[in-house]
């Protein structure tokens, strides 16, 4: 178990990012192996892009219209999914789907002590089963699969406090220099962007451990 002397480890993530799926999976394993806790931070990444990475959608569209770049992007994603043992069968029709209700539900699931189970079910629902998470009925179903009361979950996502927490997470990520997900912090300021930075996260943890030895 982590103690008071352990470095603070945070991860900002969004359901509609496959790299978040991979990053959350890999960081959880890293943290478990080292006996560390992770502060999981649900965020609506579109709000981050609109402020801190405004041209991303255009660059992404241009890349996917270039056959060799699109093919390599899909290969890269498949390679990383295999590496992490995660099943990604592609994106659902209309990707990225409207995720605000789901990500507010993630905040609510965190309040209810079931964020990990909810996100595991949600990532699989989106990236493996291509379910329409823009539907509140589907959000409720995923909550039930994670052991939550579906009606209570839906009621909570409309609470001003829940909406405010999701918005505040995006504002905080931007203020701390973030521009996308997954964004992983070791301590307050040492940021690593992308699931492929996990070896660097572990190296940072090693340096801190050596310094405190």
Backbone as JSON, one array per atom type, in Angstrom:
{
  "sequence": "XXXXXXXXXXXXXXXXXXXXXXXXXXXXXXXXXXXXXXXXXXXXXXXXXXXXXXXXXXXXXXXXXXXXXXXXXXXXXXXXXXXXXXXXXXXXXXXXXXXXXXXXXXXXXXXXXXXXXXXXXXXXXXXXXXXXXXXXXXXXXXXXXXXXXXXXXXXXXXXXXXXXXXXXXXXXXXXXXXXXXXXXXXXXXXXXXXXXXXXXXXXXXXXXXXXXX",
  "N": [[0.83, -1.2, 0.0], [0.37, 2.31, -0.64], [2.1, 4.93, 1.12], [2.33, 7.87, 3.25], [4.68, 9.0, 2.39], [4.94, 8.34, -0.23], [5.2, 9.15, -3.73], [2.9, 11.4, -5.29], [0.68, 10.21, -7.68], [-0.97, 10.78, -10.6], [-3.58, 10.47, -13.06], [-5.02, 11.76, -15.87], [-7.79, 11.16, -17.92], [-9.86, 10.05, -20.7], [-12.76, 8.45, -21.89], [-13.16, 8.19, -24.69], [-10.71, 8.13, -25.86], [-8.49, 5.9, -27.22], [-5.88, 5.65, -26.43], [-5.98, 6.5, -23.84], [-7.3, 4.3, -22.74], [-5.32, 2.32, -23.01], [-3.27, 3.56, -21.57], [-4.37, 3.84, -18.97], [-4.66, 1.13, -18.34], [-1.97, 0.2, -18.42], [-0.72, 1.92, -16.53], [-2.04, 1.28, -14.19], [-1.16, -1.33, -13.75], [1.59, -0.86, -13.42], [1.54, 0.73, -11.1], [0.39, -1.05, -9.25], [2.37, -2.98, -9.16], [4.4, -1.59, -7.92], [3.31, -0.91, -5.55], [1.83, 1.46, -5.28], [-0.61, 4.08, -5.09], [-3.0, 5.42, -7.4], [-4.32, 8.5, -8.42], [-7.13, 8.8, -10.09], [-8.33, 10.75, -12.75], [-11.08, 11.65, -14.22], [-11.88, 13.29, -17.29], [-13.23, 15.56, -19.68], [-12.09, 15.41, -22.72], [-12.43, 16.89, -25.02], [-12.95, 19.49, -24.18], [-10.46, 20.21, -23.27], [-8.93, 20.11, -25.62], [-10.15, 22.2, -27.04], [-9.14, 24.46, -25.87], [-6.36, 24.12, -25.37], [-5.24, 22.64, -27.44], [-6.05, 23.23, -30.08], [-5.91, 22.75, -32.86], [-5.94, 20.02, -33.2], [-7.97, 18.23, -34.16], [-8.15, 18.79, -36.89], [-5.55, 18.12, -37.76], [-5.54, 15.42, -37.16], [-7.58, 14.48, -38.85], [-6.44, 15.02, -41.34], [-4.26, 13.28, -41.25], [-5.56, 10.77, -41.21], [-6.61, 10.76, -43.71], [-4.51, 10.29, -45.3], [-3.25, 7.59, -46.81], [-0.97, 5.83, -46.13], [-0.17, 6.82, -43.65], [-2.5, 6.58, -42.14], [-2.78, 3.8, -42.17], [-0.53, 3.02, -40.74], [-1.03, 4.23, -38.28], [-3.24, 2.71, -37.38], [-2.03, 0.2, -37.25], [-0.12, 0.73, -35.27], [-1.77, 1.24, -33.06], [-2.99, -1.29, -32.82], [-0.75, -2.85, -32.25], [0.07, -1.81, -29.76], [-2.21, -2.37, -28.27], [-2.16, -5.17, -28.25], [0.2, -5.51, -26.84], [-0.51, -4.58, -24.3], [-2.48, -6.35, -23.72], [-5.13, -5.77, -24.3], [-8.36, -5.63, -25.74], [-9.12, -4.13, -28.63], [-11.32, -3.36, -31.06], [-11.67, -1.49, -32.95], [-13.18, 1.75, -33.57], [-16.43, 2.91, -32.46], [-19.29, 3.5, -34.68], [-19.51, 6.86, -35.77], [-17.62, 7.87, -34.09], [-15.61, 10.44, -32.57], [-17.93, 9.69, -30.04], [-20.54, 11.52, -28.33], [-19.59, 12.15, -25.12], [-20.13, 13.32, -22.71], [-22.12, 12.73, -20.76], [-21.34, 10.16, -19.99], [-18.75, 10.62, -18.93], [-19.34, 12.36, -16.84], [-20.74, 10.52, -15.36], [-18.6, 8.89, -14.71], [-17.29, 10.5, -12.88], [-19.24, 10.47, -10.89], [-19.23, 7.71, -10.34], [-16.72, 7.51, -9.2], [-17.13, 8.96, -6.85], [-18.79, 7.12, -5.66], [-17.14, 5.04, -5.12], [-16.49, 3.21, -7.13], [-15.05, 3.6, -9.45], [-12.98, 2.31, -10.93], [-14.11, -0.17, -11.73], [-16.25, 0.8, -13.22], [-15.0, 2.21, -15.31], [-13.49, 0.16, -16.49], [-15.57, -1.43, -17.51], [-16.71, 0.47, -19.19], [-14.66, 1.22, -21.05], [-14.32, -1.25, -22.39], [-16.9, -1.54, -23.43], [-17.01, 0.55, -25.26], [-14.66, 0.39, -26.94], [-14.37, -2.29, -27.61], [-16.94, -3.45, -27.93], [-18.41, -1.51, -29.21], [-20.55, 0.07, -28.28], [-23.16, 2.51, -27.88], [-22.28, 5.02, -26.14], [-23.22, 7.56, -25.88], [-25.82, 7.44, -25.27], [-28.01, 7.68, -22.57], [-29.29, 5.48, -21.53], [-27.54, 3.42, -22.15], [-25.31, 4.23, -20.66], [-26.39, 3.87, -18.11], [-26.76, 1.09, -18.18], [-24.09, 0.21, -18.32], [-23.21, 1.15, -15.88], [-24.7, -0.55, -14.19], [-23.48, -2.98, -14.86], [-21.08, -2.56, -13.67], [-21.67, -2.8, -11.06], [-23.08, -0.75, -9.88], [-25.94, 1.21, -8.82], [-28.15, 1.76, -11.33], [-30.17, 3.79, -11.57], [-29.52, 5.58, -9.52], [-27.03, 6.39, -10.39], [-27.61, 7.73, -12.82], [-29.15, 9.81, -11.8], [-27.26, 11.19, -10.36], [-25.49, 12.26, -12.27], [-26.61, 14.55, -13.2], [-26.33, 16.33, -11.21], [-25.27, 19.51, -10.02], [-22.77, 19.59, -8.69], [-21.41, 17.37, -9.67], [-21.21, 17.92, -12.4], [-19.65, 20.2, -12.18], [-17.23, 19.21, -11.11], [-16.2, 17.71, -13.25], [-15.77, 19.67, -15.2], [-13.95, 21.26, -13.81], [-11.77, 19.55, -13.66], [-10.8, 19.48, -16.3], [-10.08, 22.18, -16.59], [-8.08, 22.31, -14.65], [-6.17, 20.5, -15.66], [-5.35, 21.82, -17.99], [-4.28, 24.16, -16.84], [-2.09, 23.07, -15.6], [-0.43, 22.51, -17.64], [-1.26, 20.57, -19.42], [-2.47, 19.03, -22.48], [-3.9, 17.04, -23.63], [-4.93, 13.55, -23.51], [-3.83, 10.25, -22.46], [-2.76, 12.06, -19.6], [-0.21, 11.98, -17.37], [0.87, 12.54, -14.1], [3.67, 12.78, -12.03], [3.98, 13.63, -8.88], [3.29, 17.15, -8.51], [4.01, 18.61, -10.8], [5.51, 17.19, -12.7], [4.98, 16.09, -15.69], [3.77, 13.58, -17.95], [2.91, 12.75, -21.17], [0.83, 10.58, -22.84], [0.43, 7.06, -23.37], [2.68, 5.65, -24.08], [4.69, 6.75, -22.65], [5.04, 5.52, -20.26], [7.38, 4.0, -19.43], [9.07, 6.16, -18.86], [7.7, 7.36, -16.79], [8.03, 5.4, -14.84], [10.78, 5.54, -14.56], [11.03, 8.1, -13.47], [9.82, 7.64, -11.0], [11.67, 5.84, -9.96], [13.89, 7.55, -9.67], [12.95, 9.27, -7.67], [12.62, 7.46, -5.6], [15.26, 6.68, -5.18], [16.34, 9.09, -4.35], [15.13, 9.46, -1.91], [16.06, 7.42, -0.41]],
  "CA": [[0.0, 0.0, 0.0], [1.09, 3.57, -0.64], [2.08, 5.63, 2.4], [2.37, 9.32, 3.13], [5.9, 9.42, 1.73], [4.9, 7.93, -1.63], [4.91, 10.26, -4.65], [1.53, 11.48, -5.8], [0.6, 9.74, -9.05], [-2.29, 11.12, -11.13], [-3.79, 10.21, -14.49], [-6.2, 12.36, -16.49], [-8.14, 10.25, -19.01], [-11.18, 10.19, -21.32], [-13.2, 7.17, -22.46], [-13.12, 8.15, -26.15], [-9.32, 8.03, -26.3], [-7.95, 4.55, -27.06], [-4.61, 5.76, -25.73], [-6.35, 6.51, -22.42], [-7.58, 2.91, -22.37], [-4.03, 1.65, -22.86], [-2.53, 4.21, -20.49], [-4.96, 3.46, -17.69], [-4.32, -0.28, -18.12], [-0.55, 0.06, -18.11], [-0.37, 2.62, -15.3], [-2.57, 0.51, -13.06], [-0.24, -2.45, -13.5], [2.82, -0.3, -12.88], [1.29, 1.16, -9.72], [0.2, -2.23, -8.41], [3.67, -3.64, -9.0], [5.24, -0.78, -7.03], [2.58, -0.64, -4.31], [1.44, 2.87, -5.27], [-1.99, 4.44, -5.43], [-3.16, 6.39, -8.49], [-5.5, 9.36, -8.39], [-7.69, 8.78, -11.45], [-8.99, 12.03, -12.98], [-11.91, 11.72, -15.44], [-11.88, 14.61, -17.9], [-13.8, 15.61, -21.02], [-10.89, 15.88, -23.41], [-12.78, 17.91, -26.01], [-12.79, 20.8, -23.55], [-9.03, 20.48, -23.22], [-8.51, 20.41, -26.99], [-10.67, 23.5, -27.48], [-8.34, 25.53, -25.29], [-4.92, 23.9, -25.36], [-4.77, 21.85, -28.59], [-7.19, 23.55, -30.94], [-5.78, 22.23, -34.22], [-5.76, 18.57, -33.21], [-8.93, 17.51, -34.99], [-7.77, 18.97, -38.28], [-4.34, 17.33, -38.01], [-5.92, 14.0, -37.13], [-8.34, 14.19, -40.06], [-5.49, 15.0, -42.45], [-3.47, 12.05, -41.15], [-6.38, 9.61, -41.57], [-6.87, 10.83, -45.15], [-3.26, 9.9, -45.96], [-3.36, 6.13, -46.62], [0.12, 5.15, -45.42], [-0.18, 7.29, -42.27], [-3.66, 5.96, -41.49], [-2.5, 2.38, -41.97], [0.43, 2.85, -39.65], [-1.72, 4.58, -37.03], [-4.03, 1.56, -36.97], [-1.08, -0.84, -36.84], [0.47, 1.13, -34.0], [-2.78, 1.02, -32.04], [-3.14, -2.74, -32.64], [0.46, -3.36, -31.6], [0.03, -1.43, -28.35], [-3.3, -3.12, -27.63], [-1.66, -6.52, -28.02], [1.22, -5.41, -25.79], [-1.18, -4.41, -23.01], [-3.5, -7.37, -23.54], [-6.43, -5.1, -24.37], [-9.05, -5.91, -27.0], [-9.67, -2.96, -29.33], [-11.78, -3.84, -32.36], [-11.98, -0.31, -33.74], [-14.03, 2.74, -32.92], [-17.84, 2.78, -32.84], [-19.74, 4.46, -35.69], [-19.7, 8.22, -35.28], [-16.54, 8.24, -33.16], [-15.86, 10.28, -31.14], [-19.3, 9.9, -29.61], [-20.75, 12.48, -27.23], [-19.22, 11.39, -23.93], [-20.25, 14.13, -21.49], [-22.88, 12.01, -19.73], [-20.53, 9.05, -19.47], [-17.64, 11.11, -18.1], [-19.94, 12.8, -15.58], [-21.02, 9.29, -14.62], [-17.33, 8.44, -14.16], [-17.09, 11.29, -11.66], [-20.18, 9.92, -9.91], [-18.74, 6.39, -9.94], [-15.6, 7.75, -8.3], [-17.74, 9.31, -5.56], [-19.42, 5.91, -5.12], [-16.11, 4.05, -4.87], [-16.5, 2.15, -8.15], [-14.56, 4.17, -10.71], [-12.21, 1.33, -11.7], [-15.03, -1.12, -12.35], [-17.05, 1.52, -14.22], [-14.18, 2.51, -16.47], [-13.19, -1.1, -17.17], [-16.76, -1.79, -18.28], [-16.91, 1.48, -20.22], [-13.66, 1.08, -22.12], [-14.66, -2.44, -23.18], [-18.16, -1.26, -24.14], [-16.76, 1.49, -26.37], [-13.59, 0.01, -27.87], [-14.52, -3.68, -28.02], [-18.31, -3.79, -28.31], [-18.93, -0.4, -30.02], [-21.86, 0.49, -27.77], [-23.4, 3.95, -28.0], [-22.21, 5.59, -24.8], [-23.91, 8.85, -25.84], [-27.17, 7.15, -24.77], [-28.06, 7.54, -21.11], [-29.68, 4.11, -21.22], [-26.31, 2.62, -22.21], [-24.54, 4.63, -19.48], [-27.0, 3.19, -16.97], [-26.45, -0.34, -18.31], [-22.68, 0.01, -17.97], [-23.15, 1.31, -14.43], [-25.18, -1.79, -13.59], [-22.45, -4.01, -15.06], [-19.99, -2.25, -12.74], [-22.16, -2.99, -9.71], [-23.71, 0.47, -9.38], [-27.38, 1.35, -9.01], [-28.28, 2.59, -12.54], [-31.0, 4.97, -11.35], [-28.75, 6.51, -8.7], [-25.96, 6.93, -11.23], [-28.19, 8.72, -13.73], [-29.58, 10.98, -11.03], [-26.09, 11.94, -9.9], [-24.78, 12.97, -13.34], [-27.24, 15.85, -13.41], [-26.07, 17.18, -10.05], [-24.3, 20.58, -10.33], [-21.45, 19.27, -8.16], [-20.79, 16.4, -10.56], [-20.85, 18.67, -13.61], [-18.56, 21.11, -11.84], [-15.98, 18.47, -10.94], [-15.67, 17.34, -14.57], [-15.26, 20.89, -15.82], [-12.77, 21.69, -13.06], [-10.65, 18.67, -14.0], [-10.24, 19.96, -17.57], [-9.41, 23.47, -16.32], [-6.85, 22.04, -13.9], [-5.19, 19.89, -16.55], [-4.82, 22.89, -18.85], [-3.46, 25.04, -16.0], [-0.85, 22.37, -15.24], [0.35, 22.32, -18.85], [-1.75, 19.46, -20.21], [-3.12, 19.36, -23.75], [-4.54, 15.84, -24.16], [-4.98, 12.41, -22.59], [-3.7, 10.35, -21.01], [-1.71, 12.89, -19.01], [0.19, 11.37, -16.1], [1.72, 13.41, -13.29], [4.4, 12.29, -10.87], [4.0, 14.88, -8.15], [2.39, 18.2, -9.03], [4.43, 19.29, -12.03], [6.27, 16.34, -13.62], [3.93, 15.55, -16.55], [4.1, 12.68, -19.05], [1.73, 12.68, -22.04], [0.77, 9.42, -23.71], [0.66, 5.78, -22.72], [4.01, 5.17, -24.38], [5.64, 7.38, -21.72], [5.06, 4.8, -18.98], [8.75, 3.73, -18.96], [9.62, 7.39, -18.29], [7.04, 7.51, -15.5], [8.7, 4.51, -13.89], [12.12, 6.1, -14.32], [10.86, 9.22, -12.53], [9.56, 7.04, -9.69], [12.95, 5.3, -9.5], [14.73, 8.66, -9.21], [12.43, 9.75, -6.38], [12.92, 6.45, -4.59], [16.69, 6.74, -4.88], [16.61, 10.34, -3.62], [14.61, 9.38, -0.55], [16.67, 6.26, 0.27]],
  "C": [[0.87, 1.26, 0.0], [1.03, 4.2, 0.73], [2.25, 7.11, 2.15], [3.6, 9.81, 2.39], [5.92, 9.07, 0.24], [4.61, 9.12, -2.53], [3.45, 10.23, -5.1], [1.55, 11.13, -7.29], [-0.82, 9.97, -9.54], [-2.36, 10.78, -12.61], [-5.11, 10.83, -14.93], [-6.52, 11.55, -17.74], [-9.55, 10.55, -19.5], [-11.52, 8.87, -22.02], [-12.97, 7.09, -23.96], [-11.7, 8.14, -26.71], [-8.83, 6.59, -26.12], [-6.63, 4.56, -26.31], [-4.84, 5.9, -24.22], [-6.6, 5.09, -21.93], [-6.27, 2.18, -22.1], [-3.23, 2.23, -21.7], [-3.04, 3.85, -19.12], [-4.59, 2.01, -17.35], [-2.87, -0.43, -17.69], [-0.16, 0.72, -16.81], [-0.88, 1.87, -14.08], [-1.63, -0.65, -12.73], [1.07, -1.96, -12.9], [2.64, 0.06, -11.41], [1.11, -0.03, -8.79], [1.53, -2.92, -8.14], [4.54, -2.91, -7.99], [4.54, -0.45, -5.72], [2.16, 0.8, -4.16], [-0.03, 3.03, -5.59], [-1.96, 5.44, -6.59], [-4.42, 7.19, -8.24], [-6.0, 9.45, -9.82], [-8.55, 10.02, -11.66], [-9.79, 11.99, -14.29], [-11.95, 13.15, -15.97], [-12.55, 14.51, -19.27], [-12.75, 16.24, -21.92], [-11.21, 16.91, -24.48], [-12.63, 19.32, -25.45], [-11.33, 21.2, -23.44], [-8.52, 20.87, -24.6], [-8.94, 21.81, -27.41], [-9.83, 24.66, -26.98], [-6.85, 25.34, -25.57], [-4.37, 23.13, -26.56], [-5.77, 21.99, -29.73], [-7.1, 22.93, -32.32], [-5.75, 20.72, -34.32], [-6.7, 17.87, -34.18], [-8.59, 17.62, -36.47], [-6.55, 18.14, -38.64], [-4.67, 15.84, -38.06], [-6.66, 13.62, -38.4], [-7.41, 14.1, -41.27], [-4.67, 13.72, -42.44], [-4.29, 10.85, -41.64], [-6.77, 9.62, -43.04], [-5.63, 10.49, -45.96], [-3.09, 8.4, -45.76], [-2.24, 5.49, -45.82], [0.17, 5.57, -43.96], [-1.34, 6.65, -41.49], [-3.4, 4.49, -41.21], [-1.53, 2.17, -40.82], [-0.17, 3.22, -38.3], [-2.5, 3.38, -36.51], [-3.15, 0.39, -36.54], [-0.49, -0.53, -35.48], [-0.51, 0.87, -32.85], [-2.95, -0.47, -31.76], [-1.93, -3.33, -31.93], [0.44, -3.04, -30.1], [-1.08, -2.17, -27.61], [-2.86, -4.54, -27.31], [-0.64, -6.52, -26.88], [0.57, -5.35, -24.41], [-2.23, -5.49, -22.74], [-4.91, -6.82, -23.52], [-7.06, -5.37, -25.72], [-9.68, -4.62, -27.54], [-10.04, -3.41, -30.74], [-12.12, -2.68, -33.29], [-12.87, 0.62, -32.95], [-15.49, 2.54, -33.33], [-18.21, 3.78, -33.93], [-19.98, 5.83, -35.08], [-18.65, 8.68, -34.3], [-15.91, 9.58, -33.55], [-17.31, 10.59, -30.78], [-19.36, 10.93, -28.48], [-20.58, 11.74, -25.9], [-19.48, 12.15, -22.63], [-21.03, 13.42, -20.4], [-22.06, 10.88, -19.14], [-19.43, 9.56, -18.55], [-18.16, 11.74, -16.82], [-20.28, 11.59, -14.72], [-19.74, 8.72, -14.03], [-17.01, 9.2, -12.87], [-18.0, 10.76, -10.55], [-19.72, 8.55, -9.42], [-17.57, 6.5, -9.0], [-16.12, 8.1, -6.91], [-18.31, 8.08, -4.86], [-18.43, 4.78, -4.88], [-16.02, 2.95, -5.9], [-15.96, 2.64, -9.49], [-13.83, 3.12, -11.55], [-13.13, 0.36, -12.43], [-15.84, -0.44, -13.46], [-16.23, 1.8, -15.47], [-13.77, 1.24, -17.21], [-14.35, -1.51, -18.06], [-16.97, -0.81, -19.44], [-15.93, 1.39, -21.36], [-13.98, -0.12, -23.0], [-15.92, -2.21, -24.01], [-17.9, -0.42, -25.39], [-15.81, 0.89, -27.41], [-13.65, -1.44, -28.32], [-15.89, -3.95, -28.63], [-19.01, -2.7, -29.11], [-20.34, 0.02, -29.59], [-21.96, 2.01, -27.76], [-23.45, 4.6, -26.63], [-22.78, 7.0, -24.74], [-25.33, 8.68, -25.33], [-27.13, 6.98, -23.26], [-28.49, 6.13, -20.71], [-28.44, 3.2, -21.2], [-25.4, 2.96, -21.02], [-25.06, 3.91, -18.25], [-26.69, 1.69, -17.0], [-25.0, -0.63, -17.88], [-22.49, 0.18, -16.47], [-23.61, 0.06, -13.71], [-24.16, -2.9, -13.71], [-21.28, -3.81, -14.11], [-20.43, -2.36, -11.28], [-22.81, -1.78, -9.08], [-25.22, 0.41, -9.59], [-27.6, 2.27, -10.21], [-29.07, 3.87, -12.32], [-30.25, 6.02, -10.53], [-27.64, 7.16, -9.51], [-26.49, 8.0, -12.16], [-28.62, 9.98, -13.0], [-28.37, 11.84, -10.67], [-25.42, 12.74, -11.03], [-25.39, 14.32, -13.66], [-27.01, 16.81, -12.25], [-25.04, 18.26, -10.42], [-22.9, 20.27, -9.85], [-20.7, 18.33, -9.1], [-20.35, 17.08, -11.87], [-19.63, 19.56, -13.35], [-17.23, 20.41, -11.69], [-15.36, 18.1, -12.29], [-15.07, 18.55, -15.27], [-13.97, 21.35, -15.13], [-11.55, 20.84, -13.39], [-9.99, 19.11, -15.3], [-9.49, 21.27, -17.36], [-8.09, 23.25, -15.6], [-5.78, 21.43, -14.79], [-4.54, 20.94, -17.44], [-3.88, 23.79, -18.05], [-2.13, 24.4, -15.64], [-0.03, 22.0, -16.48], [-0.12, 21.19, -19.74], [-2.46, 19.9, -21.47], [-3.78, 18.14, -24.37], [-4.53, 14.75, -23.1], [-4.38, 11.17, -23.27], [-2.53, 11.26, -20.62], [-1.44, 12.36, -17.61], [1.14, 12.31, -15.38], [2.36, 12.6, -12.18], [4.67, 13.52, -10.01], [3.12, 15.9, -8.86], [2.75, 18.67, -10.43], [5.12, 18.41, -13.06], [5.28, 15.56, -14.49], [4.5, 14.67, -17.65], [2.82, 12.47, -19.87], [1.83, 11.46, -22.94], [1.12, 8.13, -22.99], [2.05, 5.21, -23.0], [5.09, 5.81, -23.51], [5.73, 6.64, -20.39], [6.47, 4.4, -18.52], [9.41, 4.97, -18.34], [8.99, 7.69, -16.94], [7.75, 6.64, -14.46], [10.11, 5.01, -13.58], [12.05, 7.26, -13.34], [10.61, 8.7, -11.12], [10.84, 6.45, -9.11], [13.84, 6.42, -8.96], [14.27, 9.17, -7.84], [12.74, 8.75, -5.27], [14.39, 6.48, -4.18], [17.01, 7.98, -4.04], [16.16, 10.26, -2.17], [15.21, 8.23, 0.26], [17.7, 6.69, 1.3]]
}
